[in-house]
Coordinates of C-alpha atoms and ligand atoms in Angstrom, one line a residue:
M1 CA 20.1 -68.1 118.2
D2 CA 17.9 -69.8 115.6
M3 CA 15.7 -72.3 117.3
R4 CA 14.5 -73.8 114.0
Q5 CA 18.1 -74.6 113.0
R6 CA 18.8 -75.9 116.5
I7 CA 15.9 -78.3 116.4
A8 CA 16.8 -79.3 112.9
G9 CA 20.3 -80.1 114.1
L10 CA 18.8 -82.2 117.0
A11 CA 16.5 -84.0 114.7
K12 CA 19.5 -84.9 112.5
E13 CA 21.5 -86.2 115.5
M14 CA 18.4 -88.2 116.5
L15 CA 18.1 -89.6 113.1
S16 CA 21.6 -90.9 112.9
A17 CA 21.4 -92.3 116.5
A18 CA 18.2 -94.1 115.8
F19 CA 19.0 -95.2 112.2
P20 CA 22.8 -95.4 111.9
E21 CA 22.6 -97.4 108.7
A22 CA 20.1 -95.3 106.8
Q23 CA 20.9 -94.0 103.4
G24 CA 19.4 -91.2 101.3
L25 CA 18.1 -89.1 104.1
P26 CA 17.4 -85.4 103.4
E27 CA 20.2 -83.0 104.2
D28 CA 18.3 -79.9 105.2
L29 CA 15.8 -80.6 107.9
A30 CA 15.1 -77.0 108.9
G31 CA 12.6 -76.6 106.0
F32 CA 10.7 -79.7 107.2
L33 CA 9.9 -78.3 110.7
E34 CA 6.5 -77.0 111.3
V35 CA 5.1 -74.7 113.9
P36 CA 2.2 -76.4 115.6
P37 CA -1.0 -74.4 115.4
D38 CA -1.4 -74.7 119.2
P39 CA 1.6 -74.4 121.5
A40 CA 0.1 -77.1 123.7
M41 CA 1.3 -79.4 120.9
G42 CA 4.9 -78.3 121.2
D43 CA 7.2 -75.5 120.0
Y44 CA 8.2 -77.3 116.8
A45 CA 6.9 -80.4 115.1
F46 CA 8.9 -82.7 112.9
P47 CA 6.8 -84.5 110.4
C48 CA 8.1 -88.0 109.7
F49 CA 6.1 -88.7 106.6
R50 CA 8.8 -87.8 104.1
L51 CA 11.3 -90.2 105.7
S52 CA 8.9 -93.1 105.4
K53 CA 10.2 -94.2 102.0
A54 CA 13.9 -94.0 102.8
L55 CA 13.5 -95.8 106.1
R56 CA 10.8 -98.2 104.9
M57 CA 8.8 -97.6 108.0
G58 CA 5.5 -96.0 108.9
P59 CA 5.7 -92.4 110.1
P60 CA 4.4 -93.1 113.7
M61 CA 7.0 -95.8 114.1
I62 CA 9.8 -93.5 113.0
A63 CA 8.6 -90.8 115.4
K64 CA 8.6 -93.3 118.2
K65 CA 12.1 -94.6 117.4
L66 CA 13.4 -91.0 117.1
S67 CA 11.9 -90.0 120.4
E68 CA 13.9 -92.7 122.2
A69 CA 17.1 -91.4 120.9
L70 CA 17.0 -88.0 122.6
E71 CA 18.4 -86.5 125.6
K72 CA 19.3 -82.8 125.4
P73 CA 19.2 -80.0 128.0
E74 CA 17.3 -77.6 125.7
I75 CA 14.5 -80.0 125.2
A76 CA 12.1 -80.8 128.0
R77 CA 10.4 -83.6 126.2
V78 CA 9.1 -84.9 122.9
E79 CA 5.8 -86.4 122.1
C80 CA 4.8 -88.6 119.2
V81 CA 1.4 -87.7 117.7
G82 CA 0.4 -89.4 114.5
G83 CA 3.4 -89.2 112.3
Y84 CA 4.8 -86.1 114.0
L85 CA 7.5 -85.8 116.6
N86 CA 6.6 -82.7 118.7
F87 CA 9.4 -80.9 120.5
F88 CA 8.8 -79.1 123.8
F89 CA 11.5 -76.7 124.8
N90 CA 13.0 -76.6 128.2
R91 CA 11.3 -73.4 129.2
E92 CA 13.8 -72.0 131.6
N93 CA 16.6 -72.8 129.3
F94 CA 14.8 -71.3 126.3
A95 CA 14.1 -68.1 128.2
R96 CA 17.7 -67.7 129.1
E97 CA 19.1 -68.4 125.7
M98 CA 16.6 -66.3 123.9
L99 CA 17.0 -63.2 126.1
E100 CA 20.8 -63.5 126.2
A101 CA 20.8 -63.8 122.4
V102 CA 18.5 -60.8 121.8
M103 CA 20.2 -58.6 124.4
A104 CA 23.7 -59.3 123.2
A105 CA 23.0 -57.0 120.2
P106 CA 19.4 -55.8 120.7
E107 CA 19.2 -53.5 117.7
K108 CA 20.4 -56.2 115.4
W109 CA 17.8 -58.9 116.3
G110 CA 16.2 -59.8 113.0
S111 CA 19.1 -58.5 110.8
S112 CA 21.2 -60.7 108.7
E113 CA 24.1 -60.8 106.2
E114 CA 22.0 -62.4 103.6
G115 CA 22.5 -59.6 101.1
R116 CA 26.1 -58.8 101.9
G117 CA 27.9 -57.8 98.7
K118 CA 24.7 -57.5 96.7
T119 CA 22.9 -54.4 95.3
V120 CA 19.2 -53.9 94.9
C121 CA 17.7 -51.0 92.9
M122 CA 14.2 -50.1 94.0
D123 CA 12.0 -47.9 91.9
Y124 CA 9.2 -46.6 94.0
S125 CA 6.9 -43.6 94.6
S126 CA 7.9 -42.3 91.2
I127 CA 5.4 -39.4 91.2
N128 CA 4.4 -37.4 88.2
I129 CA 5.4 -33.8 87.9
A130 CA 2.6 -31.1 88.1
K131 CA 0.2 -33.5 89.8
R132 CA -0.6 -33.4 93.4
F133 CA 0.6 -36.3 95.6
H134 CA -2.5 -38.4 96.2
I135 CA -3.4 -41.7 97.8
G136 CA -2.9 -43.5 94.5
H137 CA 0.9 -43.0 95.2
L138 CA 0.7 -43.9 98.9
S139 CA 1.1 -47.7 98.6
T140 CA 4.2 -47.5 96.3
T141 CA 5.7 -45.0 98.6
V142 CA 5.3 -46.8 101.9
I143 CA 5.9 -50.3 100.5
G144 CA 9.1 -49.1 98.8
N145 CA 10.2 -47.3 101.9
S146 CA 9.6 -50.4 104.0
L147 CA 11.4 -52.7 101.5
K148 CA 14.4 -50.4 101.5
R149 CA 14.7 -50.6 105.2
I150 CA 14.1 -54.4 105.2
Y151 CA 16.8 -55.0 102.5
D152 CA 19.2 -52.7 104.3
F153 CA 18.6 -54.7 107.5
Q154 CA 19.4 -57.9 105.6
G155 CA 22.7 -56.6 104.5
W156 CA 21.9 -55.5 101.0
H157 CA 23.3 -52.3 99.4
T158 CA 20.1 -50.5 98.4
V159 CA 19.6 -47.8 95.8
S160 CA 16.2 -46.1 96.0
I161 CA 15.1 -44.4 92.9
N162 CA 12.2 -42.0 92.4
H163 CA 11.6 -42.4 88.6
L164 CA 9.8 -39.1 88.2
G165 CA 7.2 -38.8 85.5
D166 CA 8.7 -35.6 84.0
W167 CA 8.6 -36.1 80.3
G168 CA 5.9 -35.7 77.7
T169 CA 4.0 -33.2 75.6
Q170 CA 1.8 -32.2 78.5
F171 CA 4.7 -30.2 79.8
G172 CA 4.9 -28.2 76.5
K173 CA 1.2 -27.5 76.9
M174 CA 1.7 -26.3 80.4
I175 CA 4.4 -23.9 79.5
C176 CA 2.3 -22.6 76.6
A177 CA -0.6 -22.1 79.0
Y178 CA 1.7 -20.4 81.6
K179 CA 3.1 -18.0 79.0
K180 CA -0.5 -17.1 77.9
W181 CA -2.4 -16.9 81.1
G182 CA -0.1 -17.5 84.1
D183 CA 2.4 -15.6 86.1
R184 CA 5.2 -16.5 88.4
E185 CA 3.7 -15.4 91.6
T186 CA 0.5 -17.3 91.2
V187 CA 2.3 -20.5 90.4
E188 CA 4.7 -20.0 93.3
K189 CA 1.7 -19.5 95.6
G190 CA -0.7 -22.0 94.1
G191 CA 1.9 -24.7 93.4
V192 CA 0.8 -27.8 91.7
D193 CA -2.9 -26.8 91.9
E194 CA -2.2 -23.7 89.8
M195 CA -0.3 -25.8 87.2
T196 CA -3.2 -28.1 87.0
R197 CA -5.6 -25.2 86.5
L198 CA -3.4 -23.9 83.7
Y199 CA -3.3 -27.3 82.1
V200 CA -7.1 -27.8 82.3
R201 CA -7.6 -24.3 80.8
F202 CA -5.2 -25.2 78.0
N203 CA -7.3 -28.3 77.1
N204 CA -10.6 -26.4 77.3
E205 CA -9.3 -23.7 75.0
A206 CA -7.6 -26.1 72.7
A207 CA -11.0 -27.8 72.1
E208 CA -12.1 -24.6 70.5
H209 CA -8.8 -23.4 69.0
P210 CA -7.0 -26.6 67.8
E211 CA -4.0 -24.5 66.7
L212 CA -3.1 -24.3 70.4
E213 CA -2.1 -27.9 70.3
D214 CA 0.7 -27.1 67.8
E215 CA 1.9 -24.3 70.1
G216 CA 2.0 -26.8 72.9
R217 CA 4.0 -29.3 70.9
A218 CA 6.4 -26.6 69.8
W219 CA 7.1 -25.8 73.4
F220 CA 7.8 -29.4 74.2
K221 CA 10.1 -29.5 71.2
K222 CA 11.9 -26.6 72.8
I223 CA 12.3 -28.5 76.0
E224 CA 13.7 -31.4 74.0
E225 CA 16.2 -29.2 72.2
G226 CA 17.3 -27.5 75.4
D227 CA 16.0 -24.0 74.7
P228 CA 17.0 -22.0 77.8
E229 CA 13.6 -20.4 78.4
A230 CA 11.7 -23.6 78.0
L231 CA 14.1 -25.5 80.2
E232 CA 14.0 -22.8 82.9
I233 CA 10.2 -22.9 83.2
F234 CA 10.1 -26.7 83.0
N235 CA 12.7 -27.1 85.8
W236 CA 10.9 -24.6 87.9
F237 CA 7.6 -26.6 87.5
K238 CA 9.6 -29.6 88.6
N239 CA 11.0 -27.8 91.6
V240 CA 7.6 -26.5 92.7
T241 CA 6.1 -30.1 92.5
L242 CA 9.1 -31.6 94.3
K243 CA 8.9 -29.0 97.1
D244 CA 5.4 -30.2 97.8
A245 CA 6.3 -33.8 97.6
M246 CA 9.3 -33.3 99.9
R247 CA 7.0 -32.1 102.6
V248 CA 5.2 -35.4 102.4
Y249 CA 8.4 -37.5 102.2
D250 CA 9.8 -35.7 105.2
I251 CA 6.7 -36.5 107.3
L252 CA 6.8 -40.1 106.2
G253 CA 10.6 -40.4 106.7
V254 CA 11.1 -41.4 103.1
H255 CA 14.5 -40.8 101.3
F256 CA 15.7 -41.4 97.8
D257 CA 19.2 -41.9 96.5
S258 CA 18.3 -40.8 93.1
Y259 CA 15.6 -38.6 91.5
A260 CA 16.6 -39.6 87.9
G261 CA 13.2 -39.6 86.2
E262 CA 12.0 -40.0 82.7
S263 CA 13.6 -36.8 81.4
F264 CA 17.0 -38.0 82.6
Y265 CA 16.7 -40.8 80.0
A266 CA 15.5 -38.6 77.2
D267 CA 19.0 -38.4 75.7
K268 CA 19.7 -42.1 76.4
T269 CA 16.9 -43.5 74.3
G270 CA 18.8 -43.0 71.0
R271 CA 21.2 -45.8 71.9
V272 CA 18.3 -48.1 72.8
V273 CA 16.7 -47.5 69.4
E274 CA 20.0 -48.2 67.7
M275 CA 20.5 -51.5 69.6
L276 CA 16.9 -52.6 68.8
E277 CA 17.6 -51.8 65.2
E278 CA 20.8 -53.7 65.1
K279 CA 19.2 -56.7 66.6
G280 CA 16.5 -56.6 64.0
L281 CA 13.8 -56.1 66.6
L282 CA 12.2 -52.9 65.3
K283 CA 9.2 -53.0 63.0
D284 CA 7.3 -50.3 61.2
S285 CA 3.7 -49.8 62.1
D286 CA 1.9 -46.9 60.4
G287 CA 5.1 -44.9 60.6
A288 CA 5.7 -45.7 64.3
K289 CA 8.4 -48.1 65.5
I290 CA 7.4 -51.1 67.5
V291 CA 8.7 -54.4 68.9
D292 CA 6.3 -57.1 67.9
L293 CA 5.5 -59.3 70.8
E294 CA 2.7 -61.4 69.2
A295 CA 4.8 -64.6 69.7
Y296 CA 4.5 -64.0 73.4
D297 CA 0.8 -63.2 73.4
M298 CA 1.3 -59.6 74.1
P299 CA 0.5 -56.4 72.3
P300 CA 3.4 -54.7 70.6
C301 CA 5.8 -52.5 72.6
L302 CA 5.8 -49.0 71.3
I303 CA 9.3 -47.5 70.9
L304 CA 8.9 -44.4 68.7
K305 CA 5.8 -42.5 67.6
S306 CA 5.5 -41.6 64.0
D307 CA 6.9 -38.1 64.7
G308 CA 10.0 -39.8 66.3
A309 CA 9.0 -39.1 69.9
T310 CA 9.9 -41.6 72.5
L311 CA 7.4 -43.3 74.8
Y312 CA 7.2 -44.5 78.4
H313 CA 8.5 -47.9 77.4
T314 CA 11.5 -46.4 75.5
R315 CA 12.6 -44.4 78.5
D316 CA 12.1 -47.5 80.8
L317 CA 14.3 -49.5 78.5
A318 CA 17.0 -46.9 78.7
A319 CA 16.5 -46.7 82.5
A320 CA 16.9 -50.4 83.0
I321 CA 20.1 -50.6 81.0
Y322 CA 21.5 -47.5 82.7
R323 CA 20.8 -48.9 86.2
K324 CA 22.5 -52.1 85.3
E325 CA 25.5 -50.3 84.0
T326 CA 25.7 -47.8 86.8
Y327 CA 24.8 -49.8 89.9
H328 CA 25.5 -53.4 88.7
F329 CA 22.4 -54.5 90.5
D330 CA 21.7 -58.1 91.6
Q331 CA 18.0 -57.2 91.8
C332 CA 16.0 -54.4 90.3
L333 CA 12.5 -53.9 91.8
Y334 CA 9.7 -51.9 90.4
I335 CA 7.1 -51.2 93.1
V336 CA 4.2 -50.2 90.9
A337 CA 0.4 -51.1 91.0
Y338 CA -0.7 -54.1 89.1
Q339 CA -2.4 -51.8 86.6
Q340 CA 1.0 -51.7 84.9
D341 CA 1.5 -55.5 84.9
L342 CA 1.5 -55.6 81.1
H343 CA 3.9 -52.6 80.8
F344 CA 6.5 -54.5 82.9
K345 CA 5.9 -57.8 81.2
Q346 CA 6.6 -56.1 77.8
L347 CA 9.5 -54.2 79.2
F348 CA 11.2 -57.4 80.5
K349 CA 10.5 -59.3 77.4
V350 CA 12.0 -56.7 75.1
L351 CA 15.1 -56.5 77.3
E352 CA 15.4 -60.3 77.1
L353 CA 15.1 -60.2 73.3
M354 CA 17.9 -57.7 73.3
G355 CA 20.0 -60.4 74.8
Y356 CA 20.3 -59.4 78.4
D357 CA 20.5 -62.6 80.3
W358 CA 20.0 -61.1 83.8
V359 CA 16.5 -60.0 83.1
Q360 CA 14.6 -63.1 84.2
E361 CA 16.5 -63.6 87.4
Q362 CA 16.9 -60.0 88.5
M363 CA 14.1 -57.8 87.3
K364 CA 10.9 -57.9 89.3
H365 CA 7.7 -56.1 89.2
V366 CA 6.6 -55.9 92.8
S367 CA 3.0 -55.1 92.1
F368 CA 0.2 -54.3 94.5
G369 CA -3.5 -53.7 94.6
M370 CA -5.3 -50.6 93.5
V371 CA -6.7 -48.0 95.7
S372 CA -10.3 -46.9 95.4
Y373 CA -12.1 -44.4 97.6
E374 CA -15.3 -45.6 99.2
G375 CA -15.9 -48.0 96.3
Q376 CA -15.1 -45.7 93.5
A377 CA -12.1 -45.5 91.3
L378 CA -9.8 -42.5 92.0
S379 CA -10.4 -39.7 89.6
T380 CA -9.4 -36.0 90.1
R381 CA -11.9 -35.0 87.5
K382 CA -14.8 -36.6 89.3
G383 CA -13.6 -35.4 92.6
V384 CA -13.0 -38.9 93.9
M385 CA -9.6 -38.1 95.3
I386 CA -7.7 -37.8 98.6
Y387 CA -4.5 -35.8 98.7
L388 CA -1.8 -37.1 100.9
D389 CA -1.1 -33.9 102.7
D390 CA -4.7 -33.7 103.6
L391 CA -4.8 -37.2 104.8
L392 CA -1.7 -36.8 106.9
R393 CA -2.9 -33.6 108.4
K394 CA -6.2 -35.1 109.4
A395 CA -4.5 -38.1 110.9
Q396 CA -2.3 -35.8 113.0
E397 CA -5.2 -33.7 114.1
K398 CA -7.2 -36.7 115.2
A399 CA -4.1 -38.1 117.1
L400 CA -3.7 -34.7 118.8
E401 CA -7.3 -34.7 119.9
I402 CA -7.0 -38.1 121.5
I403 CA -3.7 -37.3 123.1
R404 CA -5.1 -34.1 124.6
E405 CA -7.9 -36.1 126.1
K406 CA -5.9 -39.2 127.3
S407 CA -2.5 -37.7 128.2
P408 CA -3.1 -34.1 129.1
N409 CA 0.3 -33.9 130.8
L410 CA 2.4 -35.2 127.9
E411 CA 5.0 -32.6 127.0
N412 CA 5.6 -33.0 123.3
K413 CA 2.0 -33.6 122.2
E414 CA 2.4 -32.2 118.7
E415 CA 5.4 -34.3 118.0
V416 CA 3.8 -37.5 119.2
A417 CA 0.6 -36.6 117.3
R418 CA 2.6 -36.5 114.1
Q419 CA 4.3 -39.9 114.9
V420 CA 1.0 -41.5 115.8
G421 CA -1.1 -40.0 113.0
V422 CA 1.4 -41.0 110.4
G423 CA 1.7 -44.4 112.0
A424 CA -2.0 -45.0 111.7
V425 CA -1.9 -44.2 107.9
V426 CA 1.2 -46.1 107.1
Y427 CA 0.3 -49.2 109.2
S428 CA -3.1 -49.4 107.5
T429 CA -1.3 -49.5 104.1
L430 CA 1.0 -52.3 105.2
Q431 CA -1.5 -54.4 107.1
N432 CA -2.4 -56.8 104.3
S433 CA -0.5 -58.6 101.6
R434 CA 0.5 -56.4 98.7
I435 CA -1.9 -57.7 96.1
K436 CA -5.1 -57.0 98.0
D437 CA -7.0 -54.0 96.6
I438 CA -7.4 -51.2 99.1
D439 CA -10.7 -49.4 99.4
F440 CA -9.8 -46.3 101.3
H441 CA -12.1 -45.3 104.1
W442 CA -11.3 -42.3 106.4
D443 CA -12.4 -44.3 109.5
R444 CA -10.2 -47.2 108.7
A445 CA -7.1 -45.1 107.9
L446 CA -7.7 -43.0 111.0
N447 CA -8.6 -46.0 113.3
F448 CA -6.5 -46.0 116.5
D449 CA -8.1 -49.0 118.1
G450 CA -7.6 -52.7 117.6
E451 CA -4.7 -53.9 115.5
T452 CA -3.3 -50.6 114.3
G453 CA -0.1 -48.6 114.2
P454 CA -1.0 -46.6 117.3
Y455 CA -1.7 -49.8 119.2
V456 CA 1.7 -51.2 118.5
Q457 CA 3.3 -47.8 119.2
Y458 CA 1.4 -47.7 122.5
T459 CA 2.8 -51.1 123.5
F460 CA 6.3 -49.8 122.8
A461 CA 5.6 -46.8 125.0
R462 CA 4.2 -49.1 127.7
C463 CA 7.5 -51.2 127.7
C464 CA 9.4 -47.9 128.0
S465 CA 7.3 -46.9 130.9
V466 CA 7.7 -50.2 132.7
L467 CA 11.5 -49.9 132.3
R468 CA 11.5 -46.2 133.5
K469 CA 9.7 -47.2 136.7
A470 CA 11.9 -50.2 137.4
P471 CA 14.3 -49.9 140.4
E472 CA 18.0 -50.6 140.0
I473 CA 18.5 -54.4 140.4
S474 CA 21.8 -56.0 140.9
A475 CA 20.5 -59.6 141.2
A476 CA 21.0 -61.9 138.2
P477 CA 17.8 -62.7 136.4
D478 CA 16.0 -65.9 137.5
Y479 CA 14.7 -67.3 134.2
A480 CA 12.5 -69.8 136.1
A481 CA 10.2 -66.8 136.5
L482 CA 9.6 -66.9 132.7
T483 CA 8.3 -70.4 132.3
D484 CA 4.6 -69.4 132.3
D485 CA 2.6 -69.7 129.0
E486 CA 2.4 -66.0 128.4
A487 CA 6.1 -65.4 128.8
Q488 CA 6.8 -68.4 126.6
A489 CA 4.4 -67.3 123.9
L490 CA 6.2 -63.9 123.8
L491 CA 9.6 -65.5 123.7
R492 CA 8.5 -67.8 120.9
L493 CA 7.4 -64.8 118.8
L494 CA 10.6 -63.0 119.5
S495 CA 12.6 -66.0 118.4
R496 CA 10.7 -66.2 115.1
F497 CA 11.0 -62.5 114.3
P498 CA 14.2 -63.0 112.3
E499 CA 12.4 -65.5 110.1
A500 CA 9.6 -63.1 109.5
V501 CA 12.0 -60.4 108.4
A502 CA 13.9 -62.7 106.1
E503 CA 10.7 -64.0 104.5
A504 CA 9.4 -60.4 104.1
C505 CA 12.6 -59.7 102.2
Q506 CA 12.4 -62.8 100.0
K507 CA 8.8 -62.2 99.1
N508 CA 8.9 -58.4 99.1
E509 CA 6.0 -58.4 101.6
P510 CA 6.4 -55.8 104.3
F511 CA 3.1 -57.0 105.9
M512 CA 4.9 -60.0 107.2
V513 CA 6.9 -57.7 109.4
T514 CA 3.7 -55.8 110.3
R515 CA 2.1 -59.0 111.4
A516 CA 5.1 -60.3 113.4
T517 CA 5.5 -57.0 115.2
T518 CA 1.8 -56.8 116.0
E519 CA 1.8 -60.3 117.3
I520 CA 4.7 -59.4 119.6
A521 CA 2.8 -56.4 120.9
K522 CA -0.3 -58.4 121.5
A523 CA 1.7 -61.1 123.4
Y524 CA 3.5 -58.5 125.5
N525 CA 0.2 -56.9 126.5
K526 CA -1.3 -60.2 127.4
Y527 CA 1.8 -60.9 129.5
Y528 CA 1.6 -57.5 131.1
Y529 CA -2.1 -57.9 132.1
E530 CA -1.6 -61.4 133.6
H531 CA 1.7 -60.9 135.4
R532 CA 3.2 -58.5 137.9
I533 CA 6.4 -57.4 136.5
L534 CA 7.8 -55.6 139.5
D535 CA 7.5 -57.6 142.7
D536 CA 9.5 -58.5 145.8
D537 CA 11.7 -61.1 144.3
P538 CA 14.5 -59.1 142.6
A539 CA 15.8 -62.0 140.5
A540 CA 12.4 -62.7 139.1
T541 CA 11.8 -59.0 138.5
A542 CA 15.1 -58.8 136.7
A543 CA 14.0 -61.6 134.4
R544 CA 10.7 -60.0 133.6
L545 CA 12.4 -56.6 133.0
K546 CA 14.7 -58.3 130.6
L547 CA 11.8 -59.8 128.7
T548 CA 10.2 -56.3 128.6
D549 CA 13.4 -54.8 127.3
A550 CA 13.7 -57.4 124.6
A551 CA 10.1 -56.9 123.5
R552 CA 10.6 -53.1 123.6
Q553 CA 13.6 -53.4 121.3
V554 CA 12.1 -55.8 118.8
I555 CA 8.9 -53.8 118.6
K556 CA 11.0 -50.7 117.9
T557 CA 12.8 -52.6 115.1
G558 CA 9.6 -53.9 113.6
L559 CA 8.1 -50.4 113.6
Y560 CA 11.1 -49.0 112.0
L561 CA 11.1 -51.6 109.3
I562 CA 7.6 -50.7 108.3
G563 CA 8.3 -47.0 108.4
L564 CA 6.9 -46.0 111.8
E565 CA 8.4 -44.0 114.6
A566 CA 8.4 -45.2 118.1
P567 CA 7.5 -42.5 120.7
E568 CA 8.7 -43.4 124.2
R569 CA 5.7 -41.7 125.9
M570 CA 2.2 -41.5 124.5
Ligands
LIG601 N1 5.2 -42.4 87.1 C1 4.5 -43.6 87.0 C2 3.1 -43.5 87.5 O1 2.8 -42.7 88.3 C3 5.2 -44.7 87.7 C4 6.6 -45.0 87.2 C5 7.1 -46.4 87.7 N2 8.4 -46.6 87.3 C6 8.9 -47.0 86.1 N3 10.2 -47.2 86.0 N4 8.0 -47.1 85.1 O2 2.2 -44.3 87.1

């Protein structure tokens, strides 16, 4: 039940009743409707300004004429204010229709068929092999995860891709270092940290013995040529890194349909180079091959180094074409920090020059702000770094402490601490619009008060608790019990939840779901404090329980869509 559409339909009927002769009126009125800043001004406002020309009449006059043409059970009254026609719902009717609509398929409230038959590829998280998973990769991971859930909910077929950074000479150097100074057991035990140590040692020693660089390059060449020993070590490095990453993904509830990373495209770049050559797009530049993008005010896109090695761009070109040919996507999203804005502009431009006409419409760089740590840019070398496993562990510890204090009798404390701790971290990442830079502060990420993940989760648990305590009621709900301001405010937010999800999907902005869900939680709490839910009147109680149940379900959906779990007891 979409109230916006309903009111738009009414407005249309009113228009033709009041102005039967009028010509050239807009077809779609839903987009016209505004939500008044204060509910005292109505549930929806219809601005008459844009009709002024077609009707040759001042907006206040139009509003007045329209208001005379209405009589509908779902509308209690309309008011003309300035050039606006403000609609006030019939509150009892609205409560009934809304709750019946939500409860008819509670888990689907907010879903749609918008994406039915369409495929979206989403490239996110895309971590680098032999590096520890740090907060620099937190945003891409949780934004991507949330978008996948949102697109799924809007009916799309989604393909989530972890485009691993697993190609480049550094892996040759790492193997070289491992062969000289490492051993299997230490790497198995030390994991990514041990690989980093080997790599750092390689670079230090190579500063004094430059011939090491050649050895490192030779090992990379062996990987490229498929030498069994080189490949074995390389794949093992990958597995060790992925094992660490998987732990984080499991905690976050993140899944990928594909882990095809840069190495996967290594043998698919030849064709790209040939195509570029055929189209006359390749240029020599000091022995290297480039695509000149000067005409588009961009630096050249590097395709081959002078030794013939491919680059990040080359592999991304191959990946884009592969994805199109394999998944036939309608949208291809890259969820990567704005640091790489230029990289993607160049990538899309080169694809366009190659003659792919789907690029402009379908390829999108979904960029987001950078993470710093207490005002400083992240840097492993300078020790300005927070690792994701540390962060999640601390969050869980803090949650556990609070739970022990506040809910000593809770049975599954550890489990709930995990859900809540992770919830705090994920929520704080999805609280603002993507493009805002995030300065990471421990206190903020681990904040459990005010507008936070735990606050919303707690509200969900509160709804569950109210429903658990409720008696069996056979009376039909009396919706007249839900005509107060607090119930109506909550109902309005529930009715607009589907719009928020749809908009979040269109704009690739998960925070719109965060916001809508938080507003619902706040409205429920306000309702809860100001009204008795269980009282002597069973029909009124039944209505309030139904409202509680609807809020519970929509909060759960909202939490799920941003990647949070919903514990029933906290
Ligand atoms: N591995 C890269 C990084 O950590 C991100 C890769 C993004 N995806 C892509 N297709 N380029 O910066």
